[in-house]
Amino acid sequence: RVRIASRPRQSIRCLLTVFLSLSLVTSASISCSVSSLPLSLTVKFVNCGQGGLVQFECSNPSDFRIEADGVVYALRPFTVSTLRAVPLVIVARDETNQQQWQTQVRLTHGEESLEREAVQKHHHMYEGNIWFPSRQTDSSSVGQLKRMKRDWVIPPINVPENSRGEFPQDLVRIRSDNDKNRSLRYSVTGPGADQPPTGIFIIHPISGELSVMKPLDREHISNFHLRAHAVDLNGNQVESPIDIVINVIDMNDNRPEFIHQIWNGTIPEGSKPGTFVMTVTSVDKDDPKTANGMLRYKIVSQNPESPTSNMFTINNKTGGIITVAAGLDREKVPQYTLIIQATDMEGNPMYGLSNTATAVIKVTDINDNPPEFTAETFFGEVPENRVNVIVANLTVTDKDQPNTPAWNTVYKITGGDPTGRFSVPTDPTTNEGLVTVVKPIDYEISRTYVLTVVAVNEVSLARGIHSPRQSTATVSIRVIDVNESPNFEPNPKLIKLEEGMQPESALTTFTAQDPDRFMQQTIRYTRLSDPANWLRIDPNTGHITTIAVLDRESPYVKDNMYSATFLASDSGIPPASGTGTLQIFLLDINDNAPHVYPQETEMCEKPEPNGFNITALDGDLSPNAGPFAFELANRPSDIQRNWTITRLSGDFAQLSLKIGFLESGIYEIPIIITDSGNLPMSNTSYLRVKVCQCDHNGDCTDQQHIVAAGLGTGAIIAILLCIIILLILVLLFVVWMKRRDKERQAKQLLIDPEDDVRDNILKYDEEGGGEEDQDYDLSQLQQPDTIEPDAIKPVGIRRMDERPLHPEPQYPIRSAAPHPGDIGDFINEGLKAADNDPTAPPYDSLLVFDYEGSGSTAGSLSSLNSSSSGGDQDYDYLNDWGPRFRKLADMYGGSDD
């Protein structure tokens, strides 16, 4: 039971507010609602699908009247004092089953209700008292009616979001009828109170005043479900908890937001008005059931404004964009840009919030422009007998979008090419038609071709579009005459001849024809391929004769067929040539005698059985080959005595041994074989029989002896001579090597200094320029100890860098006749002694130079350092002086390694 109390005010009007709670006998829940009307009350009854007719009755018919539609009327005016004293009970009775339901109506002053309703509409808040329903049943007789107290359905409390008022802000007061007798404590539970998010709602524990502590956001939480509790000071529950629903009333605090800032759509050109393009969508976080979330769309601008400024329109509710005007032409305007605006508050421009997005509409191409040739006639030329040659390029223009089926051109030859010698494929890059020769063209047959070519697109033209005259062109092609090769007819040419044809025999005439009928040319013939060298051709007439005997059994004949190739060349510029093949089928004649096969065999000294089979081979064909006749020759006489031959069939015979034992060895048995030709041919063939000792299995055991016996005396002597000659050559080579080594050891140093390029003694060109050291005695290098200092230069003349006169160190002494290899050792030992001599100047002690005098244009030799100080100079330039200085460059210019 809910009562809304307000301050008393004087008024003759009243507003009845009824809260109806009904229950079926079957305990099914029935919801009812009451609407307030001035001077009247409408009771709405929901029968929950029972389907029966309900009749309403009023407990105070003298003051109030209720109609069949539930409207309650006040029959007289009421004062404030009498308003609260007038009880009113509404009964709903089902005429079918006589079930009834009742509810109590509490009357309040109409002006108070109107004032409070205005406050609620302004603040969107619920203000008043909420009473806990009584637990006991209260029965009283009011006009013979029973009144049952039921639990009240508490209406939701509406609180606006984003409130700027002072906080805490009172919402409603929770009261219990039992607070008159004792002290109670009130509390609320649920999300927003003691559950997350906590701290939004609080209740005063004594007064029961429910308050909100902060602004609410409907987009975050749209409603709160709380439960109010009333307990005594001991914590005992006094009332059953009641549910309180707090709805957050939406405010227009969110602008519409487009799902995409840029929308892309397409529309074919030439589309009719009313053609759908696309749908743009915007969302608003505000309540879509209120005007705050109800959006309206409109087109703000269109760019470009061609052909009209209103080519498109938009459904203001759904956002669907359609065309409203004709004239879409991609070739003129390929794309439109629309600015779409979405406004809430049902599109109210004064109170609604708006946002914009861009719609890009591309006009797609259709095949509304046929291809047109850039010229009426195209020209080209091609040499005859050439294929896969592009003769002409056909160019077209097409205003449709490039590289689309409506732009890609297909070329078709409709006339002038009955034999299909041309084709016109399309260049995929330039869209040009490439007139191509696909079959050889003969100048002698046709000198010009005039083709009719039609250009179409890959897809058909749009409805109502027809191909113009410019879509057809003429292609004139001139054929260029070239020197063609002569042709042999027939090629290859086959003739049949018997083998054995003698040289200088005429075979046939093999000529070629020149296809160039308009050129006066001569043809000459030459032989190109003749494997057996049997034929000759006349260069002028092409007459072929033999130069050797034709033999069918030749290895150059395959399956009785011999092939030769000839070349025919004309006198054109440049000359052309063609080849022809002559095939000769050789017929067999009896020109080959048969011979025995196999040519060798083995048998034991005591053969068991004592015979073996033989046959014959003949190079001829039947009937010039088998059957064969076999017989033994009369000589030597032991052949007939020891052997016998028996014919088994036309191609086989058996050779048998007459005696029971035959010594080991090799026997050659002459056999006369005759073929079956028209003129039979006979031949004496020798069968080589190896007789050997055999084991119990019949296998030969003295193969090596028989093989040795098979070699003739001359072969054995030749093998021995070869072995002896080889040994003599090896011995002579060894002796020569030893003698050469001895001569090398005993040879003296007799090499001319001019030819000696070793690093022992090198003679270089003279320096000139007034040098006094022109003559040198190289023998002093071999005997330096024999030199007398006084004999070198007069007394009193000394070089500034000459070794001082004091006891000489012990330098090595060479022998009078040294070995050539001793010079290097001597120089190395002297160099080592000079390096260890403290009295020696820093120059090579083995080199003694004369005084050069003053004014010499050449530099002093003293500028050359010894090997101990050679690192200060760069001797790499000695490599450029020639091979004789290369060793010196390696000695002084090389690295320490």
JSON list of N, CA and C in Angstrom, two decimals, residues 517-582:
[
{"chain": "A", "resi": 517, "resn": "ARG", "atom": "N", "xyz": [57.71, -17.64, -109.61]},
{"chain": "A", "resi": 517, "resn": "ARG", "atom": "CA", "xyz": [57.35, -17.64, -111.02]},
{"chain": "A", "resi": 517, "resn": "ARG", "atom": "C", "xyz": [57.65, -16.32, -111.69]},
{"chain": "A", "resi": 518, "resn": "PHE", "atom": "N", "xyz": [57.74, -15.27, -110.89]},
{"chain": "A", "resi": 518, "resn": "PHE", "atom": "CA", "xyz": [57.98, -13.97, -111.49]},
{"chain": "A", "resi": 518, "resn": "PHE", "atom": "C", "xyz": [59.46, -13.60, -111.50]},
{"chain": "A", "resi": 519, "resn": "MET", "atom": "N", "xyz": [60.33, -14.53, -111.19]},
{"chain": "A", "resi": 519, "resn": "MET", "atom": "CA", "xyz": [61.78, -14.31, -111.23]},
{"chain": "A", "resi": 519, "resn": "MET", "atom": "C", "xyz": [62.39, -15.31, -112.19]},
{"chain": "A", "resi": 520, "resn": "GLN", "atom": "N", "xyz": [63.26, -14.83, -113.06]},
{"chain": "A", "resi": 520, "resn": "GLN", "atom": "CA", "xyz": [63.97, -15.69, -114.00]},
{"chain": "A", "resi": 520, "resn": "GLN", "atom": "C", "xyz": [65.24, -16.18, -113.33]},
{"chain": "A", "resi": 521, "resn": "GLN", "atom": "N", "xyz": [65.24, -17.44, -112.86]},
{"chain": "A", "resi": 521, "resn": "GLN", "atom": "CA", "xyz": [66.37, -17.98, -112.12]},
{"chain": "A", "resi": 521, "resn": "GLN", "atom": "C", "xyz": [66.69, -19.37, -112.62]},
{"chain": "A", "resi": 522, "resn": "THR", "atom": "N", "xyz": [67.92, -19.78, -112.44]},
{"chain": "A", "resi": 522, "resn": "THR", "atom": "CA", "xyz": [68.38, -21.13, -112.77]},
{"chain": "A", "resi": 522, "resn": "THR", "atom": "C", "xyz": [68.67, -21.89, -111.49]},
{"chain": "A", "resi": 523, "resn": "ILE", "atom": "N", "xyz": [68.58, -23.22, -111.59]},
{"chain": "A", "resi": 523, "resn": "ILE", "atom": "CA", "xyz": [68.77, -24.08, -110.42]},
{"chain": "A", "resi": 523, "resn": "ILE", "atom": "C", "xyz": [69.94, -25.01, -110.67]},
{"chain": "A", "resi": 524, "resn": "ARG", "atom": "N", "xyz": [70.79, -25.14, -109.68]},
{"chain": "A", "resi": 524, "resn": "ARG", "atom": "CA", "xyz": [71.92, -26.07, -109.73]},
{"chain": "A", "resi": 524, "resn": "ARG", "atom": "C", "xyz": [71.77, -27.06, -108.58]},
{"chain": "A", "resi": 525, "resn": "TYR", "atom": "N", "xyz": [72.27, -28.33, -108.88]},
{"chain": "A", "resi": 525, "resn": "TYR", "atom": "CA", "xyz": [72.09, -29.42, -107.93]},
{"chain": "A", "resi": 525, "resn": "TYR", "atom": "C", "xyz": [73.45, -29.89, -107.44]},
{"chain": "A", "resi": 526, "resn": "THR", "atom": "N", "xyz": [73.49, -30.20, -106.16]},
{"chain": "A", "resi": 526, "resn": "THR", "atom": "CA", "xyz": [74.71, -30.76, -105.56]},
{"chain": "A", "resi": 526, "resn": "THR", "atom": "C", "xyz": [74.30, -31.87, -104.60]},
{"chain": "A", "resi": 527, "resn": "ARG", "atom": "N", "xyz": [75.30, -32.74, -104.36]},
{"chain": "A", "resi": 527, "resn": "ARG", "atom": "CA", "xyz": [75.06, -33.83, -103.43]},
{"chain": "A", "resi": 527, "resn": "ARG", "atom": "C", "xyz": [75.34, -33.32, -102.01]},
{"chain": "A", "resi": 528, "resn": "LEU", "atom": "N", "xyz": [74.36, -33.49, -101.13]},
{"chain": "A", "resi": 528, "resn": "LEU", "atom": "CA", "xyz": [74.52, -33.00, -99.75]},
{"chain": "A", "resi": 528, "resn": "LEU", "atom": "C", "xyz": [74.88, -34.12, -98.80]},
{"chain": "A", "resi": 529, "resn": "SER", "atom": "N", "xyz": [74.25, -35.28, -98.94]},
{"chain": "A", "resi": 529, "resn": "SER", "atom": "CA", "xyz": [74.54, -36.40, -98.04]},
{"chain": "A", "resi": 529, "resn": "SER", "atom": "C", "xyz": [74.44, -37.69, -98.83]},
{"chain": "A", "resi": 530, "resn": "ASP", "atom": "N", "xyz": [75.55, -38.44, -98.85]},
{"chain": "A", "resi": 530, "resn": "ASP", "atom": "CA", "xyz": [75.62, -39.74, -99.52]},
{"chain": "A", "resi": 530, "resn": "ASP", "atom": "C", "xyz": [76.53, -40.62, -98.67]},
{"chain": "A", "resi": 531, "resn": "PRO", "atom": "N", "xyz": [76.01, -41.28, -97.64]},
{"chain": "A", "resi": 531, "resn": "PRO", "atom": "CA", "xyz": [76.88, -41.97, -96.67]},
{"chain": "A", "resi": 531, "resn": "PRO", "atom": "C", "xyz": [77.83, -42.98, -97.28]},
{"chain": "A", "resi": 532, "resn": "ALA", "atom": "N", "xyz": [77.37, -43.74, -98.26]},
{"chain": "A", "resi": 532, "resn": "ALA", "atom": "CA", "xyz": [78.24, -44.78, -98.85]},
{"chain": "A", "resi": 532, "resn": "ALA", "atom": "C", "xyz": [78.99, -44.29, -100.08]},
{"chain": "A", "resi": 533, "resn": "ASN", "atom": "N", "xyz": [78.78, -43.03, -100.46]},
{"chain": "A", "resi": 533, "resn": "ASN", "atom": "CA", "xyz": [79.45, -42.47, -101.63]},
{"chain": "A", "resi": 533, "resn": "ASN", "atom": "C", "xyz": [79.17, -43.32, -102.87]},
{"chain": "A", "resi": 534, "resn": "TRP", "atom": "N", "xyz": [77.89, -43.56, -103.13]},
{"chain": "A", "resi": 534, "resn": "TRP", "atom": "CA", "xyz": [77.49, -44.40, -104.25]},
{"chain": "A", "resi": 534, "resn": "TRP", "atom": "C", "xyz": [76.96, -43.59, -105.44]},
{"chain": "A", "resi": 535, "resn": "LEU", "atom": "N", "xyz": [76.52, -42.33, -105.20]},
{"chain": "A", "resi": 535, "resn": "LEU", "atom": "CA", "xyz": [75.75, -41.63, -106.22]},
{"chain": "A", "resi": 535, "resn": "LEU", "atom": "C", "xyz": [76.44, -40.36, -106.67]},
{"chain": "A", "resi": 536, "resn": "ARG", "atom": "N", "xyz": [75.99, -39.88, -107.85]},
{"chain": "A", "resi": 536, "resn": "ARG", "atom": "CA", "xyz": [76.45, -38.62, -108.42]},
{"chain": "A", "resi": 536, "resn": "ARG", "atom": "C", "xyz": [75.25, -37.97, -109.12]},
{"chain": "A", "resi": 537, "resn": "ILE", "atom": "N", "xyz": [75.11, -36.63, -109.01]},
{"chain": "A", "resi": 537, "resn": "ILE", "atom": "CA", "xyz": [74.00, -35.91, -109.62]},
{"chain": "A", "resi": 537, "resn": "ILE", "atom": "C", "xyz": [74.54, -34.85, -110.56]},
{"chain": "A", "resi": 538, "resn": "ASP", "atom": "N", "xyz": [73.90, -34.74, -111.70]},
{"chain": "A", "resi": 538, "resn": "ASP", "atom": "CA", "xyz": [74.29, -33.72, -112.67]},
{"chain": "A", "resi": 538, "resn": "ASP", "atom": "C", "xyz": [73.87, -32.35, -112.15]},
{"chain": "A", "resi": 539, "resn": "PRO", "atom": "N", "xyz": [74.76, -31.36, -112.07]},
{"chain": "A", "resi": 539, "resn": "PRO", "atom": "CA", "xyz": [74.42, -30.05, -111.47]},
{"chain": "A", "resi": 539, "resn": "PRO", "atom": "C", "xyz": [73.38, -29.29, -112.26]},
{"chain": "A", "resi": 540, "resn": "ASN", "atom": "N", "xyz": [73.19, -29.56, -113.51]},
{"chain": "A", "resi": 540, "resn": "ASN", "atom": "CA", "xyz": [72.25, -28.79, -114.32]},
{"chain": "A", "resi": 540, "resn": "ASN", "atom": "C", "xyz": [70.91, -29.52, -114.52]},
{"chain": "A", "resi": 541, "resn": "THR", "atom": "N", "xyz": [70.99, -30.84, -114.75]},
{"chain": "A", "resi": 541, "resn": "THR", "atom": "CA", "xyz": [69.77, -31.58, -115.09]},
{"chain": "A", "resi": 541, "resn": "THR", "atom": "C", "xyz": [69.19, -32.36, -113.91]},
{"chain": "A", "resi": 542, "resn": "GLY", "atom": "N", "xyz": [69.98, -32.60, -112.85]},
{"chain": "A", "resi": 542, "resn": "GLY", "atom": "CA", "xyz": [69.50, -33.40, -111.72]},
{"chain": "A", "resi": 542, "resn": "GLY", "atom": "C", "xyz": [69.47, -34.88, -112.01]},
{"chain": "A", "resi": 543, "resn": "HIS", "atom": "N", "xyz": [70.22, -35.33, -113.07]},
{"chain": "A", "resi": 543, "resn": "HIS", "atom": "CA", "xyz": [70.27, -36.75, -113.42]},
{"chain": "A", "resi": 543, "resn": "HIS", "atom": "C", "xyz": [71.21, -37.45, -112.46]},
{"chain": "A", "resi": 544, "resn": "ILE", "atom": "N", "xyz": [70.76, -38.57, -111.84]},
{"chain": "A", "resi": 544, "resn": "ILE", "atom": "CA", "xyz": [71.54, -39.28, -110.82]},
{"chain": "A", "resi": 544, "resn": "ILE", "atom": "C", "xyz": [72.04, -40.58, -111.41]},
{"chain": "A", "resi": 545, "resn": "THR", "atom": "N", "xyz": [73.36, -40.80, -111.24]},
{"chain": "A", "resi": 545, "resn": "THR", "atom": "CA", "xyz": [74.00, -42.05, -111.68]},
{"chain": "A", "resi": 545, "resn": "THR", "atom": "C", "xyz": [74.81, -42.61, -110.52]},
{"chain": "A", "resi": 546, "resn": "THR", "atom": "N", "xyz": [75.22, -43.92, -110.69]},
{"chain": "A", "resi": 546, "resn": "THR", "atom": "CA", "xyz": [76.00, -44.58, -109.63]},
{"chain": "A", "resi": 546, "resn": "THR", "atom": "C", "xyz": [77.48, -44.42, -109.91]},
{"chain": "A", "resi": 547, "resn": "ILE", "atom": "N", "xyz": [78.25, -44.37, -108.84]},
{"chain": "A", "resi": 547, "resn": "ILE", "atom": "CA", "xyz": [79.72, -44.35, -108.96]},
{"chain": "A", "resi": 547, "resn": "ILE", "atom": "C", "xyz": [80.32, -45.54, -108.24]},
{"chain": "A", "resi": 548, "resn": "ALA", "atom": "N", "xyz": [79.51, -46.42, -107.66]},
{"chain": "A", "resi": 548, "resn": "ALA", "atom": "CA", "xyz": [79.99, -47.63, -106.99]},
{"chain": "A", "resi": 548, "resn": "ALA", "atom": "C", "xyz": [78.87, -48.65, -107.04]},
{"chain": "A", "resi": 549, "resn": "VAL", "atom": "N", "xyz": [79.22, -49.87, -106.69]},
{"chain": "A", "resi": 549, "resn": "VAL", "atom": "CA", "xyz": [78.26, -50.97, -106.71]},
{"chain": "A", "resi": 549, "resn": "VAL", "atom": "C", "xyz": [77.32, -50.80, -105.51]},
{"chain": "A", "resi": 550, "resn": "LEU", "atom": "N", "xyz": [76.04, -50.94, -105.75]},
{"chain": "A", "resi": 550, "resn": "LEU", "atom": "CA", "xyz": [75.05, -50.85, -104.68]},
{"chain": "A", "resi": 550, "resn": "LEU", "atom": "C", "xyz": [74.95, -52.20, -103.99]},
{"chain": "A", "resi": 551, "resn": "ASP", "atom": "N", "xyz": [75.17, -52.20, -102.69]},
{"chain": "A", "resi": 551, "resn": "ASP", "atom": "CA", "xyz": [75.20, -53.45, -101.93]},
{"chain": "A", "resi": 551, "resn": "ASP", "atom": "C", "xyz": [74.15, -53.37, -100.83]},
{"chain": "A", "resi": 552, "resn": "ARG", "atom": "N", "xyz": [73.19, -54.27, -100.87]},
{"chain": "A", "resi": 552, "resn": "ARG", "atom": "CA", "xyz": [72.14, -54.25, -99.86]},
{"chain": "A", "resi": 552, "resn": "ARG", "atom": "C", "xyz": [72.67, -54.60, -98.49]},
{"chain": "A", "resi": 553, "resn": "GLU", "atom": "N", "xyz": [73.73, -55.38, -98.44]},
{"chain": "A", "resi": 553, "resn": "GLU", "atom": "CA", "xyz": [74.30, -55.79, -97.15]},
{"chain": "A", "resi": 553, "resn": "GLU", "atom": "C", "xyz": [75.23, -54.74, -96.56]},
{"chain": "A", "resi": 554, "resn": "SER", "atom": "N", "xyz": [75.32, -53.58, -97.14]},
{"chain": "A", "resi": 554, "resn": "SER", "atom": "CA", "xyz": [76.17, -52.51, -96.61]},
{"chain": "A", "resi": 554, "resn": "SER", "atom": "C", "xyz": [75.63, -52.02, -95.27]},
{"chain": "A", "resi": 555, "resn": "PRO", "atom": "N", "xyz": [76.51, -51.62, -94.35]},
{"chain": "A", "resi": 555, "resn": "PRO", "atom": "CA", "xyz": [76.02, -51.09, -93.05]},
{"chain": "A", "resi": 555, "resn": "PRO", "atom": "C", "xyz": [75.24, -49.79, -93.21]},
{"chain": "A", "resi": 556, "resn": "TYR", "atom": "N", "xyz": [75.34, -49.11, -94.33]},
{"chain": "A", "resi": 556, "resn": "TYR", "atom": "CA", "xyz": [74.61, -47.86, -94.54]},
{"chain": "A", "resi": 556, "resn": "TYR", "atom": "C", "xyz": [73.16, -48.11, -94.98]},
{"chain": "A", "resi": 557, "resn": "VAL", "atom": "N", "xyz": [72.82, -49.37, -95.22]},
{"chain": "A", "resi": 557, "resn": "VAL", "atom": "CA", "xyz": [71.48, -49.71, -95.65]},
{"chain": "A", "resi": 557, "resn": "VAL", "atom": "C", "xyz": [70.70, -50.20, -94.43]},
{"chain": "A", "resi": 558, "resn": "LYS", "atom": "N", "xyz": [69.57, -49.55, -94.15]},
{"chain": "A", "resi": 558, "resn": "LYS", "atom": "CA", "xyz": [68.73, -49.91, -93.03]},
{"chain": "A", "resi": 558, "resn": "LYS", "atom": "C", "xyz": [67.39, -50.41, -93.57]},
{"chain": "A", "resi": 559, "resn": "ASP", "atom": "N", "xyz": [67.09, -51.66, -93.25]},
{"chain": "A", "resi": 559, "resn": "ASP", "atom": "CA", "xyz": [65.82, -52.27, -93.70]},
{"chain": "A", "resi": 559, "resn": "ASP", "atom": "C", "xyz": [65.67, -52.17, -95.21]},
{"chain": "A", "resi": 560, "resn": "ASN", "atom": "N", "xyz": [66.75, -52.52, -95.90]},
{"chain": "A", "resi": 560, "resn": "ASN", "atom": "CA", "xyz": [66.78, -52.53, -97.37]},
{"chain": "A", "resi": 560, "resn": "ASN", "atom": "C", "xyz": [66.67, -51.14, -97.98]},
{"chain": "A", "resi": 561, "resn": "MET", "atom": "N", "xyz": [66.74, -50.09, -97.17]},
{"chain": "A", "resi": 561, "resn": "MET", "atom": "CA", "xyz": [66.54, -48.74, -97.66]},
{"chain": "A", "resi": 561, "resn": "MET", "atom": "C", "xyz": [67.84, -47.93, -97.50]},
{"chain": "A", "resi": 562, "resn": "TYR", "atom": "N", "xyz": [68.21, -47.29, -98.64]},
{"chain": "A", "resi": 562, "resn": "TYR", "atom": "CA", "xyz": [69.38, -46.40, -98.62]},
{"chain": "A", "resi": 562, "resn": "TYR", "atom": "C", "xyz": [68.88, -44.99, -98.96]},
{"chain": "A", "resi": 563, "resn": "SER", "atom": "N", "xyz": [69.32, -43.99, -98.14]},
{"chain": "A", "resi": 563, "resn": "SER", "atom": "CA", "xyz": [68.85, -42.61, -98.31]},
{"chain": "A", "resi": 563, "resn": "SER", "atom": "C", "xyz": [70.02, -41.70, -98.62]},
{"chain": "A", "resi": 564, "resn": "ALA", "atom": "N", "xyz": [69.80, -40.80, -99.60]},
{"chain": "A", "resi": 564, "resn": "ALA", "atom": "CA", "xyz": [70.78, -39.77, -99.97]},
{"chain": "A", "resi": 564, "resn": "ALA", "atom": "C", "xyz": [70.03, -38.45, -100.10]},
{"chain": "A", "resi": 565, "resn": "THR", "atom": "N", "xyz": [70.70, -37.35, -99.72]},
{"chain": "A", "resi": 565, "resn": "THR", "atom": "CA", "xyz": [70.09, -36.02, -99.73]},
{"chain": "A", "resi": 565, "resn": "THR", "atom": "C", "xyz": [70.81, -35.15, -100.74]},
{"chain": "A", "resi": 566, "resn": "PHE", "atom": "N", "xyz": [70.02, -34.38, -101.51]},
{"chain": "A", "resi": 566, "resn": "PHE", "atom": "CA", "xyz": [70.58, -33.50, -102.53]},
{"chain": "A", "resi": 566, "resn": "PHE", "atom": "C", "xyz": [70.09, -32.08, -102.29]},
{"chain": "A", "resi": 567, "resn": "LEU", "atom": "N", "xyz": [70.90, -31.11, -102.76]},
{"chain": "A", "resi": 567, "resn": "LEU", "atom": "CA", "xyz": [70.63, -29.70, -102.53]},
{"chain": "A", "resi": 567, "resn": "LEU", "atom": "C", "xyz": [70.39, -29.02, -103.87]},
{"chain": "A", "resi": 568, "resn": "ALA", "atom": "N", "xyz": [69.29, -28.24, -103.91]},
{"chain": "A", "resi": 568, "resn": "ALA", "atom": "CA", "xyz": [68.99, -27.45, -105.10]},
{"chain": "A", "resi": 568, "resn": "ALA", "atom": "C", "xyz": [69.10, -25.97, -104.74]},
{"chain": "A", "resi": 569, "resn": "SER", "atom": "N", "xyz": [69.95, -25.21, -105.45]},
{"chain": "A", "resi": 569, "resn": "SER", "atom": "CA", "xyz": [70.19, -23.79, -105.17]},
{"chain": "A", "resi": 569, "resn": "SER", "atom": "C", "xyz": [69.84, -22.98, -106.41]},
{"chain": "A", "resi": 570, "resn": "ASP", "atom": "N", "xyz": [69.10, -21.83, -106.16]},
{"chain": "A", "resi": 570, "resn": "ASP", "atom": "CA", "xyz": [68.77, -20.97, -107.29]},
{"chain": "A", "resi": 570, "resn": "ASP", "atom": "C", "xyz": [69.80, -19.86, -107.40]},
{"chain": "A", "resi": 571, "resn": "SER", "atom": "N", "xyz": [69.59, -18.99, -108.39]},
{"chain": "A", "resi": 571, "resn": "SER", "atom": "CA", "xyz": [70.54, -17.91, -108.67]},
{"chain": "A", "resi": 571, "resn": "SER", "atom": "C", "xyz": [70.04, -16.57, -108.17]},
{"chain": "A", "resi": 572, "resn": "GLY", "atom": "N", "xyz": [69.10, -16.58, -107.20]},
{"chain": "A", "resi": 572, "resn": "GLY", "atom": "CA", "xyz": [68.58, -15.33, -106.68]},
{"chain": "A", "resi": 572, "resn": "GLY", "atom": "C", "xyz": [69.58, -14.61, -105.80]},
{"chain": "A", "resi": 573, "resn": "ILE", "atom": "N", "xyz": [69.20, -13.38, -105.41]},
{"chain": "A", "resi": 573, "resn": "ILE", "atom": "CA", "xyz": [70.05, -12.57, -104.53]},
{"chain": "A", "resi": 573, "resn": "ILE", "atom": "C", "xyz": [69.21, -12.22, -103.31]},
{"chain": "A", "resi": 574, "resn": "PRO", "atom": "N", "xyz": [69.55, -12.75, -102.16]},
{"chain": "A", "resi": 574, "resn": "PRO", "atom": "CA", "xyz": [70.54, -13.81, -101.92]},
{"chain": "A", "resi": 574, "resn": "PRO", "atom": "C", "xyz": [70.01, -15.13, -102.43]},
{"chain": "A", "resi": 575, "resn": "PRO", "atom": "N", "xyz": [70.90, -16.07, -102.72]},
{"chain": "A", "resi": 575, "resn": "PRO", "atom": "CA", "xyz": [70.44, -17.36, -103.25]},
{"chain": "A", "resi": 575, "resn": "PRO", "atom": "C", "xyz": [69.69, -18.14, -102.18]},
{"chain": "A", "resi": 576, "resn": "ALA", "atom": "N", "xyz": [68.73, -18.92, -102.65]},
{"chain": "A", "resi": 576, "resn": "ALA", "atom": "CA", "xyz": [67.96, -19.79, -101.76]},
{"chain": "A", "resi": 576, "resn": "ALA", "atom": "C", "xyz": [68.16, -21.23, -102.19]},
{"chain": "A", "resi": 577, "resn": "SER", "atom": "N", "xyz": [68.06, -22.11, -101.24]},
{"chain": "A", "resi": 577, "resn": "SER", "atom": "CA", "xyz": [68.29, -23.53, -101.52]},
{"chain": "A", "resi": 577, "resn": "SER", "atom": "C", "xyz": [67.27, -24.37, -100.80]},
{"chain": "A", "resi": 578, "resn": "GLY", "atom": "N", "xyz": [67.05, -25.55, -101.38]},
{"chain": "A", "resi": 578, "resn": "GLY", "atom": "CA", "xyz": [66.16, -26.53, -100.78]},
{"chain": "A", "resi": 578, "resn": "GLY", "atom": "C", "xyz": [66.74, -27.91, -100.90]},
{"chain": "A", "resi": 579, "resn": "THR", "atom": "N", "xyz": [66.31, -28.78, -100.04]},
{"chain": "A", "resi": 579, "resn": "THR", "atom": "CA", "xyz": [66.85, -30.14, -100.02]},
{"chain": "A", "resi": 579, "resn": "THR", "atom": "C", "xyz": [65.78, -31.13, -100.40]},
{"chain": "A", "resi": 580, "resn": "GLY", "atom": "N", "xyz": [66.24, -32.25, -100.96]},
{"chain": "A", "resi": 580, "resn": "GLY", "atom": "CA", "xyz": [65.37, -33.35, -101.31]},
{"chain": "A", "resi": 580, "resn": "GLY", "atom": "C", "xyz": [66.04, -34.67, -100.97]},
{"chain": "A", "resi": 581, "resn": "THR", "atom": "N", "xyz": [65.26, -35.64, -100.57]},
{"chain": "A", "resi": 581, "resn": "THR", "atom": "CA", "xyz": [65.78, -36.94, -100.16]},
{"chain": "A", "resi": 581, "resn": "THR", "atom": "C", "xyz": [65.37, -38.00, -101.18]},
{"chain": "A", "resi": 582, "resn": "LEU", "atom": "N", "xyz": [66.38, -38.76, -101.62]},
{"chain": "A", "resi": 582, "resn": "LEU", "atom": "CA", "xyz": [66.16, -39.88, -102.53]},
{"chain": "A", "resi": 582, "resn": "LEU", "atom": "C", "xyz": [66.30, -41.17, -101.74]}
]
